[in-house]
Short mmCIF file of C-alpha atoms in Angstrom, two decimals:
data_model
loop_
_atom_site.label_atom_id
_atom_site.label_comp_id
_atom_site.label_asym_id
_atom_site.label_seq_id
_atom_site.Cartn_x
_atom_site.Cartn_y
_atom_site.Cartn_z
CA UNK A 1 5.62 4.11 7.70
CA UNK A 2 6.33 0.90 5.84
CA UNK A 3 9.40 1.27 3.63
CA UNK A 4 9.06 -1.98 1.70
CA UNK A 5 7.08 -5.18 1.44
CA UNK A 6 8.30 -8.43 -0.04
CA UNK A 7 6.88 -11.92 -0.10
CA UNK A 8 9.13 -14.91 -0.72
CA UNK A 9 8.67 -16.25 -4.25
CA UNK A 10 7.47 -19.59 -2.91
CA UNK A 11 4.60 -17.83 -1.12
CA UNK A 12 3.60 -15.35 -3.83
CA UNK A 13 0.14 -15.58 -5.35
CA UNK A 14 -1.48 -16.70 -2.09
CA UNK A 15 -2.83 -13.29 -1.10
CA UNK A 16 -0.37 -12.72 1.75
CA UNK A 17 0.87 -9.37 0.48
CA UNK A 18 -2.67 -8.12 0.03
CA UNK A 19 -3.64 -9.28 3.51
CA UNK A 20 -0.69 -7.43 5.00
CA UNK A 21 -1.43 -4.20 3.11
CA UNK A 22 -5.14 -4.28 3.97
CA UNK A 23 -4.36 -4.96 7.64
CA UNK A 24 -1.99 -1.99 7.69
CA UNK A 25 -4.59 0.24 6.00
CA UNK A 26 -7.16 -0.83 8.62
CA UNK A 27 -4.68 -0.07 11.41
CA UNK A 28 -3.97 3.36 9.93
CA UNK A 29 -7.70 4.13 9.79
CA UNK A 30 -8.16 3.00 13.41
CA UNK A 31 -5.43 5.47 14.35
CA UNK A 32 -7.22 8.30 12.57
CA UNK A 33 -5.39 8.48 9.26
CA UNK A 34 -7.72 9.64 6.51
CA UNK A 35 -5.42 8.81 3.62
CA UNK A 36 -2.83 6.14 2.86
CA UNK A 37 -0.54 6.21 -0.14
CA UNK A 38 1.93 3.84 -1.75
CA UNK A 39 4.89 4.83 -3.88
CA UNK A 40 5.34 1.69 -5.96
CA UNK A 41 6.38 0.07 -9.18
CA UNK A 42 3.59 -2.51 -8.66
CA UNK A 43 0.66 -0.24 -9.48
CA UNK A 44 -1.75 -3.04 -10.41
CA UNK A 45 -1.22 -4.79 -7.08
CA UNK A 46 -2.33 -1.71 -5.16
CA UNK A 47 -5.16 -0.90 -7.59
CA UNK A 48 -6.56 -4.40 -6.96
CA UNK A 49 -6.54 -3.53 -3.24
CA UNK A 50 -8.62 -0.41 -3.80
CA UNK A 51 -5.92 2.23 -4.17
CA UNK A 52 -6.35 4.94 -6.80
CA UNK A 53 -3.62 5.88 -9.23
CA UNK A 54 -2.70 9.56 -8.79
CA UNK A 55 0.07 11.80 -10.03
CA UNK A 56 3.06 11.59 -7.69
CA UNK A 57 3.23 15.36 -7.48
CA UNK A 58 -0.29 15.54 -6.04
CA UNK A 59 1.03 13.91 -2.85
CA UNK A 60 2.63 16.07 -0.17
CA UNK A 61 6.45 16.05 -0.38
CA UNK A 62 6.44 15.13 3.33
CA UNK A 63 5.42 11.63 2.26
CA UNK A 64 8.38 10.92 0.03
#
């Protein structure tokens, strides 16, 4: 579980956050996870990385 992700302002816009998220998704898949979700206020960031926008209540309460 990753509780938060932040990139220093001076390094934003360089793709570092996306690289980190995609690496973590790949690691989760290698470990057998079939689904990864993000509870976020930065919806567009995750959509650009291939995440789908879903209703929060469609996700198991165990996640949040």
